[in-house]
Amino acid sequence: MAGLQVLPPRSHNGPALNVEVTKLPNGLTVVSDRMEQVETVSLGVWVGAGTRFETADINGISHLLEHMAFKGTKRRSARAIAEEIEAVGGVLNAYTSRELTAYYAKVLHEDATLAVDIIADILQHSIMDEDELVRERAVVLQEIGQALDTPDDIVFDYFQETAFPNQPLGRPVLGEAKLVEHMGRDALLGYMAHHYGASRMIVAASGKIAHAQLVELAADAFLHLPAGASPTIAEGRYRGGDFRSERDLEQVHVILGLDGLSYHDPDFHALQVYSTLVGGGMSSRLFQEVREKRGLVYSIHAFASSFTDCGTFGVYAGTSEADVPEVVRVVCDELRSVGETASEEEISRARAQLKASILMSLESTGARSEQLGQQLLVFGRPIPTSETIKLIEAVDKAAIARIATRLTASRPTLAALGPISRLESYESVARRLN
């Protein structure tokens, strides 16, 4: 295997991680994290292609392609793919996000060869059978319809579209029904050929597997993978704005959001602590103030979504028509004041929640392989857990105040659906935050 570039293992705090990285001659990156104490291995391919790489006329093609990859290759029928992985007790799945698509499996360690072979097969030799495509388009259309009928789900799409209007980053991951129902085989194969290149794909595994074994399996299985180009993507430009839709529902589903931070922003970890403090658990400010003290909601939480060049921060709540004005007022008050009033105890508790979540995830082979795949795509290297923990521990009152100032300086995004007649105007909400 001449031409391999091997990076040295990296040490991490917490449970021992034996991370090694190799780049194959065709540009494919292979990363492994050996865990001798388990009997399984989680492995997959993370592809740097998602919704924001689509043009407006093919919105949803990344997600449809993810479905169709399992519907038959030159060697296996769709049924054979399912039967082969389940015959060894394994699981095979995939997901699409705005910046990547992942195909992954979990098997007993002795079945790693089969798992790699199946994933390599569906990513290089899918035939995109016309009959299967007709059926799978119908399945995806059902999925889109289900999302539209799930208000606490679809409101996030409306929020994203309002935050990033007329941009790939603002389009729905599932796509628009009117576009998906006309996507053909040639479009899928063309998109795959253009975006599924070795240089934009990470083979990641965690569990009972040696790095040399994984490298050999990947080198043999991905022989037909083209090097691929690196398509440019439009810069994400947060705009903010107002979306509201009157619906006959029992609750108002509302998201109030602000301009967030990219993965690469120096304040990224401070934002994670801030989000946890504000609405990340039962002890968070919003849960205590809005649900426990006032009984205004069943569900309320904050989120911080980051991308390679931008991001969003937001608060979701589901509440009654009568209570939505008070919920919005309290959320605005907390977002406006938390930078000045956050206590050392609150910040310490939020840091502890984040650290515990990270360290607990290291007990899962699936979480560890996914983490490695995403880190290699975003940062080009595995991030030691010790490095992440150190950055979280460095978040102090000054950092929380800085995040609060940065967030509330932006134009808000308001998305709501349900019985919204009592929801105050966008201008009024914007004034509350300034």
Tab-separated table of N, CA and C in Angstrom, residues 106-266:
chain	number	residue	atom	x	y	z
A	106	LYS	N	-23.304	-1.259	12.510
A	106	LYS	CA	-22.744	-1.812	13.732
A	106	LYS	C	-22.869	-3.319	13.652
A	107	VAL	N	-21.740	-4.011	13.856
A	107	VAL	CA	-21.695	-5.459	13.729
A	107	VAL	C	-20.777	-6.037	14.796
A	108	LEU	N	-20.827	-7.367	14.975
A	108	LEU	CA	-19.809	-8.037	15.774
A	108	LEU	C	-18.466	-7.882	15.060
A	109	HIS	N	-17.402	-7.829	15.843
A	109	HIS	CA	-16.108	-7.473	15.245
A	109	HIS	C	-15.685	-8.417	14.131
A	110	GLU	N	-16.088	-9.685	14.213
A	110	GLU	CA	-15.683	-10.618	13.167
A	110	GLU	C	-16.416	-10.373	11.839
A	111	ASP	N	-17.425	-9.518	11.858
A	111	ASP	CA	-18.191	-9.226	10.640
A	111	ASP	C	-17.860	-7.856	10.043
A	112	ALA	N	-16.751	-7.270	10.473
A	112	ALA	CA	-16.368	-5.948	9.961
A	112	ALA	C	-16.141	-5.968	8.451
A	113	THR	N	-15.563	-7.062	7.956
A	113	THR	CA	-15.305	-7.160	6.509
A	113	THR	C	-16.608	-7.049	5.720
A	114	LEU	N	-17.642	-7.743	6.175
A	114	LEU	CA	-18.937	-7.674	5.500
A	114	LEU	C	-19.503	-6.262	5.536
A	115	ALA	N	-19.429	-5.597	6.691
A	115	ALA	CA	-19.995	-4.251	6.822
A	115	ALA	C	-19.300	-3.274	5.882
A	116	VAL	N	-17.972	-3.344	5.817
A	116	VAL	CA	-17.229	-2.461	4.909
A	116	VAL	C	-17.603	-2.759	3.463
A	117	ASP	N	-17.713	-4.031	3.138
A	117	ASP	CA	-18.028	-4.423	1.764
A	117	ASP	C	-19.400	-3.914	1.336
A	118	ILE	N	-20.385	-4.030	2.222
A	118	ILE	CA	-21.735	-3.564	1.877
A	118	ILE	C	-21.766	-2.058	1.691
A	119	ILE	N	-21.159	-1.311	2.628
A	119	ILE	CA	-21.181	0.147	2.515
A	119	ILE	C	-20.417	0.602	1.276
A	120	ALA	N	-19.274	-0.015	1.009
A	120	ALA	CA	-18.518	0.337	-0.197
A	120	ALA	C	-19.307	0.016	-1.457
A	121	ASP	N	-20.039	-1.081	-1.420
A	121	ASP	CA	-20.836	-1.498	-2.567
A	121	ASP	C	-21.942	-0.481	-2.873
A	122	ILE	N	-22.675	-0.057	-1.843
A	122	ILE	CA	-23.798	0.857	-2.096
A	122	ILE	C	-23.323	2.256	-2.479
A	123	LEU	N	-22.085	2.593	-2.096
A	123	LEU	CA	-21.585	3.934	-2.433
A	123	LEU	C	-20.861	3.982	-3.769
A	124	GLN	N	-20.577	2.840	-4.362
A	124	GLN	CA	-19.868	2.826	-5.641
A	124	GLN	C	-20.640	2.146	-6.768
A	125	HIS	N	-21.560	1.243	-6.411
A	125	HIS	CA	-22.173	0.415	-7.454
A	125	HIS	C	-23.700	0.412	-7.408
A	126	SER	N	-24.297	1.421	-6.779
A	126	SER	CA	-25.759	1.498	-6.778
A	126	SER	C	-26.260	1.681	-8.202
A	127	ILE	N	-27.305	0.938	-8.557
A	127	ILE	CA	-27.794	0.995	-9.937
A	127	ILE	C	-28.961	1.962	-10.109
A	128	MET	N	-29.550	2.403	-9.009
A	128	MET	CA	-30.668	3.355	-9.065
A	128	MET	C	-31.772	2.841	-9.990
A	129	ASP	N	-32.218	1.635	-9.719
A	129	ASP	CA	-33.267	1.009	-10.527
A	129	ASP	C	-34.503	1.906	-10.605
A	130	GLU	N	-35.042	2.037	-11.791
A	130	GLU	CA	-36.172	2.946	-12.026
A	130	GLU	C	-37.396	2.563	-11.195
A	131	ASP	N	-37.697	1.272	-11.107
A	131	ASP	CA	-38.859	0.840	-10.326
A	131	ASP	C	-38.655	1.125	-8.842
A	132	GLU	N	-37.435	0.855	-8.361
A	132	GLU	CA	-37.135	1.165	-6.963
A	132	GLU	C	-37.231	2.663	-6.715
A	133	LEU	N	-36.806	3.458	-7.677
A	133	LEU	CA	-36.847	4.910	-7.529
A	133	LEU	C	-38.284	5.406	-7.413
A	134	VAL	N	-39.165	4.845	-8.203
A	134	VAL	CA	-40.581	5.229	-8.117
A	134	VAL	C	-41.124	4.958	-6.716
A	135	ARG	N	-40.818	3.779	-6.199
A	135	ARG	CA	-41.302	3.417	-4.855
A	135	ARG	C	-40.659	4.283	-3.773
A	136	GLU	N	-39.360	4.529	-3.900
A	136	GLU	CA	-38.676	5.262	-2.827
A	136	GLU	C	-39.021	6.751	-2.842
A	137	ARG	N	-39.293	7.287	-4.027
A	137	ARG	CA	-39.796	8.670	-4.074
A	137	ARG	C	-41.103	8.769	-3.303
A	138	ALA	N	-41.948	7.767	-3.457
A	138	ALA	CA	-43.225	7.758	-2.737
A	138	ALA	C	-42.997	7.694	-1.222
A	139	VAL	N	-42.001	6.915	-0.806
A	139	VAL	CA	-41.674	6.825	0.620
A	139	VAL	C	-41.204	8.173	1.149
A	140	VAL	N	-40.327	8.845	0.396
A	140	VAL	CA	-39.813	10.149	0.822
A	140	VAL	C	-40.934	11.184	0.847
A	141	LEU	N	-41.826	11.125	-0.112
A	141	LEU	CA	-42.974	12.044	-0.106
A	141	LEU	C	-43.841	11.819	1.130
A	142	GLN	N	-43.978	10.568	1.552
A	142	GLN	CA	-44.703	10.284	2.791
A	142	GLN	C	-43.957	10.882	3.991
A	143	GLU	N	-42.636	10.792	3.957
A	143	GLU	CA	-41.826	11.362	5.035
A	143	GLU	C	-41.986	12.877	5.103
A	144	ILE	N	-42.011	13.520	3.940
A	144	ILE	CA	-42.220	14.969	3.893
A	144	ILE	C	-43.595	15.316	4.442
A	145	GLY	N	-44.610	14.544	4.038
A	145	GLY	CA	-45.959	14.783	4.541
A	145	GLY	C	-46.058	14.605	6.039
A	146	GLN	N	-45.363	13.609	6.564
A	146	GLN	CA	-45.376	13.388	8.008
A	146	GLN	C	-44.743	14.558	8.750
A	147	ALA	N	-43.642	15.086	8.193
A	147	ALA	CA	-42.988	16.245	8.814
A	147	ALA	C	-43.923	17.454	8.821
A	148	LEU	N	-44.626	17.651	7.724
A	148	LEU	CA	-45.550	18.790	7.641
A	148	LEU	C	-46.685	18.661	8.658
A	149	ASP	N	-47.016	17.431	9.024
A	149	ASP	CA	-48.079	17.179	9.998
A	149	ASP	C	-47.562	17.139	11.439
A	150	THR	N	-46.266	17.401	11.619
A	150	THR	CA	-45.655	17.365	12.956
A	150	THR	C	-45.159	18.763	13.288
A	151	PRO	N	-45.978	19.574	13.946
A	151	PRO	CA	-45.643	20.992	14.114
A	151	PRO	C	-44.348	21.256	14.874
A	152	ASP	N	-44.040	20.441	15.896
A	152	ASP	CA	-42.812	20.686	16.639
A	152	ASP	C	-41.575	20.234	15.868
A	153	ASP	N	-41.769	19.643	14.717
A	153	ASP	CA	-40.686	19.271	13.813
A	153	ASP	C	-40.566	20.308	12.693
A	154	ILE	N	-41.646	20.539	11.977
A	154	ILE	CA	-41.591	21.410	10.801
A	154	ILE	C	-41.297	22.864	11.155
A	155	VAL	N	-41.585	23.290	12.383
A	155	VAL	CA	-41.302	24.669	12.762
A	155	VAL	C	-39.803	24.957	12.685
A	156	PHE	N	-38.976	23.926	12.854
A	156	PHE	CA	-37.528	24.127	12.738
A	156	PHE	C	-37.119	24.396	11.290
A	157	ASP	N	-37.813	23.779	10.339
A	157	ASP	CA	-37.544	24.089	8.934
A	157	ASP	C	-37.945	25.523	8.612
A	158	TYR	N	-39.092	25.944	9.130
A	158	TYR	CA	-39.522	27.326	8.900
A	158	TYR	C	-38.539	28.312	9.530
A	159	PHE	N	-38.046	27.960	10.702
A	159	PHE	CA	-37.045	28.802	11.368
A	159	PHE	C	-35.783	28.911	10.518
A	160	GLN	N	-35.292	27.779	10.020
A	160	GLN	CA	-34.063	27.769	9.227
A	160	GLN	C	-34.226	28.582	7.946
A	161	GLU	N	-35.361	28.428	7.297
A	161	GLU	CA	-35.621	29.162	6.059
A	161	GLU	C	-35.706	30.662	6.303
A	162	THR	N	-36.252	31.055	7.449
A	162	THR	CA	-36.377	32.472	7.779
A	162	THR	C	-35.031	33.054	8.175
A	163	ALA	N	-34.206	32.272	8.850
A	163	ALA	CA	-32.877	32.732	9.253
A	163	ALA	C	-31.948	32.873	8.050
A	164	PHE	N	-32.093	31.973	7.061
A	164	PHE	CA	-31.225	31.973	5.872
A	164	PHE	C	-32.090	31.964	4.608
A	165	PRO	N	-32.805	33.051	4.334
A	165	PRO	CA	-33.733	33.067	3.195
A	165	PRO	C	-33.013	33.010	1.850
A	166	ASN	N	-33.623	32.288	0.914
A	166	ASN	CA	-33.125	32.197	-0.459
A	166	ASN	C	-31.674	31.725	-0.529
A	167	GLN	N	-31.346	30.774	0.348
A	167	GLN	CA	-30.001	30.211	0.396
A	167	GLN	C	-30.098	28.688	0.547
A	168	PRO	N	-29.087	27.966	0.054
A	168	PRO	CA	-29.103	26.514	0.252
A	168	PRO	C	-29.216	26.120	1.724
A	169	LEU	N	-28.582	26.892	2.603
A	169	LEU	CA	-28.595	26.561	4.023
A	169	LEU	C	-29.982	26.710	4.637
A	170	GLY	N	-30.870	27.421	3.953
A	170	GLY	CA	-32.211	27.611	4.475
A	170	GLY	C	-33.234	26.633	3.937
A	171	ARG	N	-32.809	25.769	3.026
A	171	ARG	CA	-33.757	24.838	2.419
A	171	ARG	C	-33.920	23.583	3.269
A	172	PRO	N	-35.057	22.910	3.177
A	172	PRO	CA	-35.297	21.724	4.011
A	172	PRO	C	-34.454	20.534	3.581
A	173	VAL	N	-33.990	19.774	4.547
A	173	VAL	CA	-33.181	18.590	4.257
A	173	VAL	C	-33.981	17.573	3.451
A	174	LEU	N	-35.253	17.396	3.780
A	174	LEU	CA	-36.084	16.428	3.064
A	174	LEU	C	-36.412	16.882	1.649
A	175	GLY	N	-36.292	18.173	1.393
A	175	GLY	CA	-36.617	18.715	0.084
A	175	GLY	C	-38.078	19.089	-0.052
A	176	GLU	N	-38.411	19.661	-1.189
A	176	GLU	CA	-39.794	20.028	-1.482
A	176	GLU	C	-40.450	18.911	-2.293
A	177	ALA	N	-41.677	18.591	-1.935
A	177	ALA	CA	-42.382	17.480	-2.584
A	177	ALA	C	-42.446	17.651	-4.102
A	178	LYS	N	-42.718	18.865	-4.562
A	178	LYS	CA	-42.879	19.088	-6.000
A	178	LYS	C	-41.578	18.862	-6.768
A	179	LEU	N	-40.443	18.974	-6.080
A	179	LEU	CA	-39.156	18.706	-6.710
A	179	LEU	C	-38.795	17.222	-6.614
A	180	VAL	N	-38.984	16.663	-5.430
A	180	VAL	CA	-38.614	15.263	-5.204
A	180	VAL	C	-39.375	14.325	-6.131
A	181	GLU	N	-40.656	14.599	-6.365
A	181	GLU	CA	-41.467	13.677	-7.163
A	181	GLU	C	-41.043	13.616	-8.631
A	182	HIS	N	-40.179	14.544	-9.054
A	182	HIS	CA	-39.728	14.533	-10.453
A	182	HIS	C	-38.240	14.220	-10.588
A	183	MET	N	-37.555	13.895	-9.485
A	183	MET	CA	-36.127	13.595	-9.570
A	183	MET	C	-35.911	12.242	-10.228
A	184	GLY	N	-35.058	12.224	-11.249
A	184	GLY	CA	-34.831	11.000	-12.003
A	184	GLY	C	-33.501	10.336	-11.701
A	185	ARG	N	-33.327	9.190	-12.302
A	185	ARG	CA	-32.123	8.383	-12.101
A	185	ARG	C	-30.866	9.125	-12.517
A	186	ASP	N	-30.903	9.793	-13.653
A	186	ASP	CA	-29.717	10.504	-14.147
A	186	ASP	C	-29.296	11.612	-13.180
A	187	ALA	N	-30.268	12.298	-12.597
A	187	ALA	CA	-29.943	13.365	-11.648
A	187	ALA	C	-29.244	12.801	-10.412
A	188	LEU	N	-29.732	11.663	-9.923
A	188	LEU	CA	-29.127	11.030	-8.751
A	188	LEU	C	-27.704	10.567	-9.033
A	189	LEU	N	-27.514	9.888	-10.159
A	189	LEU	CA	-26.186	9.401	-10.502
A	189	LEU	C	-25.222	10.553	-10.757
A	190	GLY	N	-25.714	11.611	-11.378
A	190	GLY	CA	-24.868	12.778	-11.634
A	190	GLY	C	-24.441	13.468	-10.352
A	191	TYR	N	-25.389	13.610	-9.425
A	191	TYR	CA	-25.077	14.230	-8.138
A	191	TYR	C	-24.073	13.378	-7.367
A	192	MET	N	-24.279	12.071	-7.396
A	192	MET	CA	-23.377	11.163	-6.694
A	192	MET	C	-21.972	11.224	-7.285
A	193	ALA	N	-21.865	11.217	-8.587
A	193	ALA	CA	-20.558	11.256	-9.244
A	193	ALA	C	-19.824	12.551	-8.934
A	194	HIS	N	-20.569	13.638	-8.809
A	194	HIS	CA	-19.955	14.946	-8.582
A	194	HIS	C	-19.542	15.152	-7.138
A	195	HIS	N	-20.340	14.633	-6.200
A	195	HIS	CA	-20.126	14.955	-4.793
A	195	HIS	C	-19.528	13.824	-3.959
A	196	TYR	N	-19.632	12.587	-4.430
A	196	TYR	CA	-19.146	11.468	-3.635
A	196	TYR	C	-17.740	11.063	-4.072
A	197	GLY	N	-16.794	11.981	-3.933
A	197	GLY	CA	-15.403	11.718	-4.257
A	197	GLY	C	-14.611	11.327	-3.028
A	198	ALA	N	-13.526	10.599	-3.214
A	198	ALA	CA	-12.722	10.095	-2.098
A	198	ALA	C	-12.208	11.219	-1.202
A	199	SER	N	-11.862	12.340	-1.798
A	199	SER	CA	-11.288	13.430	-1.013
A	199	SER	C	-12.300	14.063	-0.064
A	200	ARG	N	-13.589	13.747	-0.250
A	200	ARG	CA	-14.633	14.324	0.604
A	200	ARG	C	-15.324	13.252	1.448
A	201	MET	N	-14.645	12.112	1.617
A	201	MET	CA	-15.241	11.005	2.346
A	201	MET	C	-14.301	10.507	3.431
A	202	ILE	N	-14.877	10.179	4.582
A	202	ILE	CA	-14.128	9.672	5.721
A	202	ILE	C	-14.665	8.285	6.076
A	203	VAL	N	-13.784	7.290	6.100
A	203	VAL	CA	-14.139	5.978	6.642
A	203	VAL	C	-13.737	5.992	8.112
A	204	ALA	N	-14.706	5.864	9.000
A	204	ALA	CA	-14.433	5.941	10.437
A	204	ALA	C	-14.969	4.700	11.133
A	205	ALA	N	-14.187	4.182	12.079
A	205	ALA	CA	-14.608	2.995	12.827
A	205	ALA	C	-14.170	3.108	14.273
A	206	SER	N	-14.996	2.540	15.140
A	206	SER	CA	-14.660	2.489	16.561
A	206	SER	C	-15.115	1.145	17.101
A	207	GLY	N	-14.264	0.539	17.897
A	207	GLY	CA	-14.603	-0.758	18.466
A	207	GLY	C	-13.446	-1.717	18.344
A	208	LYS	N	-13.753	-2.992	18.287
A	208	LYS	CA	-12.724	-4.025	18.270
A	208	LYS	C	-12.251	-4.260	16.839
A	209	ILE	N	-11.400	-3.349	16.384
A	209	ILE	CA	-10.832	-3.472	15.048
A	209	ILE	C	-9.468	-2.787	15.033
A	210	ALA	N	-8.497	-3.441	14.408
A	210	ALA	CA	-7.161	-2.865	14.289
A	210	ALA	C	-7.134	-1.870	13.136
A	211	HIS	N	-6.351	-0.819	13.302
A	211	HIS	CA	-6.290	0.203	12.261
A	211	HIS	C	-5.784	-0.385	10.943
A	212	ALA	N	-4.766	-1.217	11.027
A	212	ALA	CA	-4.212	-1.809	9.799
A	212	ALA	C	-5.263	-2.622	9.069
A	213	GLN	N	-6.105	-3.328	9.820
A	213	GLN	CA	-7.177	-4.110	9.201
A	213	GLN	C	-8.165	-3.197	8.492
A	214	LEU	N	-8.562	-2.103	9.147
A	214	LEU	CA	-9.521	-1.173	8.550
A	214	LEU	C	-8.942	-0.536	7.289
A	215	VAL	N	-7.675	-0.146	7.337
A	215	VAL	CA	-7.034	0.462	6.172
A	215	VAL	C	-7.013	-0.522	4.998
A	216	GLU	N	-6.669	-1.770	5.278
A	216	GLU	CA	-6.636	-2.778	4.220
A	216	GLU	C	-8.022	-3.022	3.636
A	217	LEU	N	-9.033	-3.109	4.508
A	217	LEU	CA	-10.399	-3.311	4.040
A	217	LEU	C	-10.854	-2.141	3.167
A	218	ALA	N	-10.584	-0.913	3.625
A	218	ALA	CA	-11.011	0.279	2.875
A	218	ALA	C	-10.284	0.389	1.545
A	219	ALA	N	-8.985	0.111	1.545
A	219	ALA	CA	-8.202	0.203	0.315
A	219	ALA	C	-8.705	-0.784	-0.731
A	220	ASP	N	-9.069	-1.990	-0.286
A	220	ASP	CA	-9.572	-3.001	-1.215
A	220	ASP	C	-11.003	-2.706	-1.665
A	221	ALA	N	-11.840	-2.239	-0.733
A	221	ALA	CA	-13.265	-2.081	-1.020
A	221	ALA	C	-13.586	-0.838	-1.827
A	222	PHE	N	-12.761	0.212	-1.703
A	222	PHE	CA	-13.078	1.476	-2.373
A	222	PHE	C	-12.174	1.720	-3.582
A	223	LEU	N	-11.833	0.654	-4.297
A	223	LEU	CA	-10.970	0.766	-5.470
A	223	LEU	C	-11.587	1.619	-6.572
A	224	HIS	N	-12.911	1.606	-6.681
A	224	HIS	CA	-13.580	2.285	-7.793
A	224	HIS	C	-14.087	3.683	-7.418
A	225	LEU	N	-13.620	4.192	-6.294
A	225	LEU	CA	-14.058	5.510	-5.844
A	225	LEU	C	-13.217	6.595	-6.511
A	226	PRO	N	-13.841	7.508	-7.238
A	226	PRO	CA	-13.057	8.572	-7.873
A	226	PRO	C	-12.513	9.541	-6.824
A	227	ALA	N	-11.410	10.205	-7.154
A	227	ALA	CA	-10.829	11.173	-6.214
A	227	ALA	C	-11.816	12.293	-5.936
A	228	GLY	N	-12.504	12.750	-6.971
A	228	GLY	CA	-13.533	13.774	-6.792
A	228	GLY	C	-12.975	15.179	-6.682
A	229	ALA	N	-13.848	16.134	-6.910
A	229	ALA	CA	-13.485	17.548	-6.801
A	229	ALA	C	-13.931	18.079	-5.446
A	230	SER	N	-13.711	19.336	-5.207
A	230	SER	CA	-14.154	19.984	-3.968
A	230	SER	C	-15.048	21.168	-4.335
A	231	PRO	N	-16.317	20.883	-4.604
A	231	PRO	CA	-17.229	21.960	-5.008
A	231	PRO	C	-17.305	23.050	-3.945
A	232	THR	N	-17.364	24.276	-4.391
A	232	THR	CA	-17.510	25.387	-3.459
A	232	THR	C	-18.985	25.522	-3.086
A	233	ILE	N	-19.218	26.040	-1.896
A	233	ILE	CA	-20.590	26.268	-1.449
A	233	ILE	C	-20.773	27.743	-1.156
A	234	ALA	N	-22.011	28.205	-1.314
A	234	ALA	CA	-22.313	29.603	-1.048
A	234	ALA	C	-22.143	29.898	0.436
A	235	GLU	N	-21.575	31.029	0.733
A	235	GLU	CA	-21.394	31.438	2.123
A	235	GLU	C	-22.756	31.575	2.810
A	236	GLY	N	-22.853	31.059	4.035
A	236	GLY	CA	-24.085	31.199	4.793
A	236	GLY	C	-24.225	32.623	5.315
A	237	ARG	N	-25.329	33.274	4.978
A	237	ARG	CA	-25.554	34.673	5.394
A	237	ARG	C	-26.827	34.735	6.236
A	238	TYR	N	-26.639	34.801	7.538
A	238	TYR	CA	-27.785	34.908	8.435
A	238	TYR	C	-28.495	36.238	8.190
A	239	ARG	N	-29.833	36.195	8.081
A	239	ARG	CA	-30.623	37.404	7.853
A	239	ARG	C	-31.632	37.651	8.974
A	240	GLY	N	-32.278	36.607	9.432
A	240	GLY	CA	-33.324	36.783	10.441
A	240	GLY	C	-34.605	37.291	9.816
A	241	GLY	N	-35.675	37.279	10.600
A	241	GLY	CA	-36.955	37.745	10.092
A	241	GLY	C	-38.110	37.073	10.818
A	242	ASP	N	-39.272	37.149	10.212
A	242	ASP	CA	-40.507	36.726	10.874
A	242	ASP	C	-41.273	35.734	10.002
A	243	PHE	N	-41.625	34.597	10.580
A	243	PHE	CA	-42.510	33.636	9.920
A	243	PHE	C	-43.578	33.231	10.917
A	244	ARG	N	-44.828	33.300	10.499
A	244	ARG	CA	-45.914	32.830	11.358
A	244	ARG	C	-47.030	32.267	10.493
A	245	SER	N	-47.585	31.161	10.959
A	245	SER	CA	-48.628	30.474	10.210
A	245	SER	C	-49.755	30.089	11.155
A	246	GLU	N	-50.946	30.567	10.854
A	246	GLU	CA	-52.123	30.247	11.662
A	246	GLU	C	-52.572	28.824	11.334
A	247	ARG	N	-52.631	27.978	12.374
A	247	ARG	CA	-53.085	26.597	12.196
A	247	ARG	C	-54.015	26.219	13.329
A	248	ASP	N	-54.890	25.300	13.033
A	248	ASP	CA	-55.839	24.824	14.035
A	248	ASP	C	-55.167	23.740	14.877
A	249	LEU	N	-54.401	24.174	15.878
A	249	LEU	CA	-53.660	23.280	16.752
A	249	LEU	C	-53.990	23.591	18.204
A	250	GLU	N	-53.654	22.669	19.073
A	250	GLU	CA	-53.861	22.899	20.499
A	250	GLU	C	-52.826	23.849	21.074
A	251	GLN	N	-51.625	23.866	20.474
A	251	GLN	CA	-50.541	24.687	20.992
A	251	GLN	C	-49.958	25.593	19.922
A	252	VAL	N	-49.300	26.645	20.398
A	252	VAL	CA	-48.441	27.456	19.541
A	252	VAL	C	-47.033	26.878	19.645
A	253	HIS	N	-46.420	26.594	18.519
A	253	HIS	CA	-45.039	26.125	18.492
A	253	HIS	C	-44.188	27.291	18.002
A	254	VAL	N	-43.298	27.758	18.838
A	254	VAL	CA	-42.576	28.989	18.542
A	254	VAL	C	-41.079	28.803	18.769
A	255	ILE	N	-40.302	29.361	17.863
A	255	ILE	CA	-38.850	29.406	18.010
A	255	ILE	C	-38.410	30.856	17.899
A	256	LEU	N	-37.637	31.290	18.865
A	256	LEU	CA	-37.021	32.613	18.834
A	256	LEU	C	-35.517	32.394	18.745
A	257	GLY	N	-34.908	32.868	17.665
A	257	GLY	CA	-33.496	32.599	17.452
A	257	GLY	C	-32.695	33.825	17.081
A	258	LEU	N	-31.363	33.636	17.075
A	258	LEU	CA	-30.422	34.718	16.813
A	258	LEU	C	-29.253	34.185	15.991
A	259	ASP	N	-28.465	35.084	15.475
A	259	ASP	CA	-27.283	34.719	14.710
A	259	ASP	C	-26.310	33.972	15.617
A	260	GLY	N	-25.882	32.783	15.201
A	260	GLY	CA	-25.015	31.959	16.030
A	260	GLY	C	-23.570	31.967	15.564
A	261	LEU	N	-22.844	30.883	15.860
A	261	LEU	CA	-21.407	30.813	15.600
A	261	LEU	C	-21.063	29.554	14.807
A	262	SER	N	-19.996	29.628	14.038
A	262	SER	CA	-19.524	28.473	13.286
A	262	SER	C	-18.730	27.548	14.203
A	263	TYR	N	-18.445	26.350	13.690
A	263	TYR	CA	-17.605	25.412	14.430
A	263	TYR	C	-16.231	26.006	14.740
A	264	HIS	N	-15.769	26.894	13.870
A	264	HIS	CA	-14.406	27.400	13.978
A	264	HIS	C	-14.297	28.689	14.787
A	265	ASP	N	-15.407	29.206	15.262
A	265	ASP	CA	-15.373	30.445	16.036
A	265	ASP	C	-14.690	30.216	17.383
A	266	PRO	N	-13.818	31.118	17.825
A	266	PRO	CA	-13.149	30.957	19.121
A	266	PRO	C	-14.116	30.834	20.291
